[in-house]
């Protein structure tokens, strides 16, 4: 190779590396306030008229919630908030509360306890399945199906039921950075109709898996599901998980950083009921949904998205919630599996 060719090759390699630097700089700097807000607006406009799905009705009060509510909020680890839609409308948190009780359990008893006592594997069956418990050796499998959630609630350290409820509620308030309201109507509706959850708790108790009286734990669990949240609350709650366990707004530590990846891993495995695999395939992110119509997705280290829209698909996941959150994550190029 003569000197001219070597010089040309050198210039070529230099140009390539400069281009690569330019591209990655563009990618990170393209996450500007304007870009994030415009992607939220795109998602909102794209999906606002999708009226597919149906409110949950096995808890009667959920069927009466306005199905038109649609709100998206995104919070970053430096506490910036972006939002659009009915971001102050409240719905019951339902299953998303399971994330915060599992967080408290991790904090109180450690990751081995969660893994060995409750479990961290998917059931492949519906969130309220009784067969799943039998199939998996009378264990709950994970803290995000009803069985594992009620079991987790039962192990929260407390002197009595009122104390346990206080501690769970206080923990959710810390994640939200405010005192979350309680939805009495949803609670009354569900507490009179939670016999299968009671049966699940008793089944686990028969296998010595409950930390407190099974019916008492079911009542506290029903209360935690009846806490009201908005998309804004959800995104703030999730932002602590995107920020290594510190609430970026209040600056309060809500979970030891060493437990954050554990909790996010369970969300990735079992957060969207028996459709968690499809969700992970589409977005690569840990998330949790609730039958009240909320969904919370976390891009570790980057942001949290809360969406509220009550109509659900056949798995119990908010239709527009999944659509909007998946659109935003992919449009911002934030699928963690693609980094
Ligand atoms: N409270 C509801 C139940 O126990 C929560 C279900 C959910 O959101 O998945 O059925």
PDB file of N, CA and C and ligand atoms in Angstrom, residues 58-59 62 93-96 98 127-128 144 146 150 190 194 197 221-222 225 273 288-292 316, ligand 1:
ATOM      1  N   UNK A  58     -65.794  -7.286  37.073  1.00  0.00           N
ATOM      2  CA  UNK A  58     -65.955  -8.281  38.145  1.00  0.00           C
ATOM      3  C   UNK A  58     -65.884  -7.586  39.516  1.00  0.00           C
ATOM      4  N   UNK A  59     -65.335  -6.351  39.530  1.00  0.00           N
ATOM      5  CA  UNK A  59     -65.481  -5.482  40.703  1.00  0.00           C
ATOM      6  C   UNK A  59     -66.452  -4.402  40.212  1.00  0.00           C
ATOM      7  N   UNK A  62     -65.736  -0.703  39.295  1.00  0.00           N
ATOM      8  CA  UNK A  62     -64.803  -0.407  38.193  1.00  0.00           C
ATOM      9  C   UNK A  62     -65.537  -0.244  36.870  1.00  0.00           C
ATOM     10  N   UNK A  93     -55.746   2.042  42.060  1.00  0.00           N
ATOM     11  CA  UNK A  93     -54.430   1.543  41.636  1.00  0.00           C
ATOM     12  C   UNK A  93     -54.447   0.034  41.354  1.00  0.00           C
ATOM     13  N   UNK A  94     -55.322  -0.690  42.074  1.00  0.00           N
ATOM     14  CA  UNK A  94     -55.441  -2.146  41.906  1.00  0.00           C
ATOM     15  C   UNK A  94     -54.074  -2.836  41.930  1.00  0.00           C
ATOM     16  N   UNK A  95     -53.800  -3.653  40.922  1.00  0.00           N
ATOM     17  CA  UNK A  95     -52.603  -4.503  40.953  1.00  0.00           C
ATOM     18  C   UNK A  95     -51.281  -3.741  40.973  1.00  0.00           C
ATOM     19  N   UNK A  96     -51.303  -2.477  40.576  1.00  0.00           N
ATOM     20  CA  UNK A  96     -50.015  -1.760  40.558  1.00  0.00           C
ATOM     21  C   UNK A  96     -49.523  -1.564  41.992  1.00  0.00           C
ATOM     22  N   UNK A  98     -49.248  -3.788  44.017  1.00  0.00           N
ATOM     23  CA  UNK A  98     -48.435  -4.974  44.351  1.00  0.00           C
ATOM     24  C   UNK A  98     -46.943  -4.664  44.237  1.00  0.00           C
ATOM     25  N   UNK A 127     -54.107 -13.719  36.633  1.00  0.00           N
ATOM     26  CA  UNK A 127     -53.619 -13.154  37.892  1.00  0.00           C
ATOM     27  C   UNK A 127     -54.353 -13.685  39.123  1.00  0.00           C
ATOM     28  N   UNK A 128     -55.581 -14.176  38.915  1.00  0.00           N
ATOM     29  CA  UNK A 128     -56.349 -14.648  40.073  1.00  0.00           C
ATOM     30  C   UNK A 128     -56.539 -16.169  40.028  1.00  0.00           C
ATOM     31  N   UNK A 144     -46.893 -10.577  42.033  1.00  0.00           N
ATOM     32  CA  UNK A 144     -47.808  -9.766  41.222  1.00  0.00           C
ATOM     33  C   UNK A 144     -49.080 -10.489  40.816  1.00  0.00           C
ATOM     34  N   UNK A 146     -52.465 -12.393  42.384  1.00  0.00           N
ATOM     35  CA  UNK A 146     -53.166 -12.113  43.640  1.00  0.00           C
ATOM     36  C   UNK A 146     -52.600 -12.928  44.805  1.00  0.00           C
ATOM     37  N   UNK A 150     -51.148 -11.146  48.107  1.00  0.00           N
ATOM     38  CA  UNK A 150     -51.770 -11.286  49.441  1.00  0.00           C
ATOM     39  C   UNK A 150     -50.730 -11.870  50.413  1.00  0.00           C
ATOM     40  N   UNK A 190     -65.397  -4.151  46.366  1.00  0.00           N
ATOM     41  CA  UNK A 190     -64.538  -5.337  46.267  1.00  0.00           C
ATOM     42  C   UNK A 190     -64.525  -6.180  47.537  1.00  0.00           C
ATOM     43  N   UNK A 194     -64.747 -10.492  47.486  1.00  0.00           N
ATOM     44  CA  UNK A 194     -63.381 -11.007  47.317  1.00  0.00           C
ATOM     45  C   UNK A 194     -63.216 -12.422  47.882  1.00  0.00           C
ATOM     46  N   UNK A 197     -60.310 -14.400  46.482  1.00  0.00           N
ATOM     47  CA  UNK A 197     -59.028 -14.004  47.070  1.00  0.00           C
ATOM     48  C   UNK A 197     -58.880 -14.580  48.482  1.00  0.00           C
ATOM     49  N   UNK A 221     -54.929  -6.293  51.751  1.00  0.00           N
ATOM     50  CA  UNK A 221     -54.623  -6.301  50.307  1.00  0.00           C
ATOM     51  C   UNK A 221     -55.727  -5.572  49.522  1.00  0.00           C
ATOM     52  N   UNK A 222     -56.976  -5.819  49.884  1.00  0.00           N
ATOM     53  CA  UNK A 222     -58.089  -5.169  49.183  1.00  0.00           C
ATOM     54  C   UNK A 222     -58.032  -3.655  49.391  1.00  0.00           C
ATOM     55  N   UNK A 225     -55.409  -2.088  47.139  1.00  0.00           N
ATOM     56  CA  UNK A 225     -55.866  -2.008  45.748  1.00  0.00           C
ATOM     57  C   UNK A 225     -56.832  -0.844  45.541  1.00  0.00           C
ATOM     58  N   UNK A 273     -49.487  -9.492  33.729  1.00  0.00           N
ATOM     59  CA  UNK A 273     -50.263 -10.729  33.827  1.00  0.00           C
ATOM     60  C   UNK A 273     -49.672 -11.786  32.897  1.00  0.00           C
ATOM     61  N   UNK A 288     -45.998  -2.622  35.100  1.00  0.00           N
ATOM     62  CA  UNK A 288     -47.072  -3.254  35.889  1.00  0.00           C
ATOM     63  C   UNK A 288     -48.379  -2.578  35.550  1.00  0.00           C
ATOM     64  N   UNK A 289     -49.390  -3.395  35.375  1.00  0.00           N
ATOM     65  CA  UNK A 289     -50.710  -2.851  35.080  1.00  0.00           C
ATOM     66  C   UNK A 289     -51.675  -3.211  36.208  1.00  0.00           C
ATOM     67  N   UNK A 290     -52.820  -2.552  36.188  1.00  0.00           N
ATOM     68  CA  UNK A 290     -53.852  -2.840  37.178  1.00  0.00           C
ATOM     69  C   UNK A 290     -55.214  -2.817  36.505  1.00  0.00           C
ATOM     70  N   UNK A 291     -56.174  -3.569  37.061  1.00  0.00           N
ATOM     71  CA  UNK A 291     -57.487  -3.631  36.406  1.00  0.00           C
ATOM     72  C   UNK A 291     -58.298  -2.335  36.534  1.00  0.00           C
ATOM     73  N   UNK A 292     -57.762  -1.357  37.278  1.00  0.00           N
ATOM     74  CA  UNK A 292     -58.398  -0.033  37.314  1.00  0.00           C
ATOM     75  C   UNK A 292     -58.113   0.757  36.045  1.00  0.00           C
ATOM     76  N   UNK A 316     -56.505  -8.191  30.999  1.00  0.00           N
ATOM     77  CA  UNK A 316     -56.693  -7.277  32.128  1.00  0.00           C
ATOM     78  C   UNK A 316     -55.756  -6.082  32.056  1.00  0.00           C
TER      79      UNK A 316
HETATM   80  N1  LIG B   1     -58.035  -6.041  43.491  1.00  0.00           N
HETATM   81  C1  LIG B   1     -57.964  -6.785  42.281  1.00  0.00           C
HETATM   82  C2  LIG B   1     -58.160  -8.253  42.548  1.00  0.00           C
HETATM   83  O1  LIG B   1     -57.775  -8.730  43.583  1.00  0.00           O
HETATM   84  C3  LIG B   1     -56.641  -6.520  41.653  1.00  0.00           C
HETATM   85  C4  LIG B   1     -56.494  -7.203  40.351  1.00  0.00           C
HETATM   86  C5  LIG B   1     -55.607  -6.526  39.367  1.00  0.00           C
HETATM   87  O2  LIG B   1     -55.518  -5.318  39.249  1.00  0.00           O
HETATM   88  O3  LIG B   1     -54.995  -7.304  38.653  1.00  0.00           O
HETATM   89  O4  LIG B   1     -58.727  -8.951  41.753  1.00  0.00           O
END
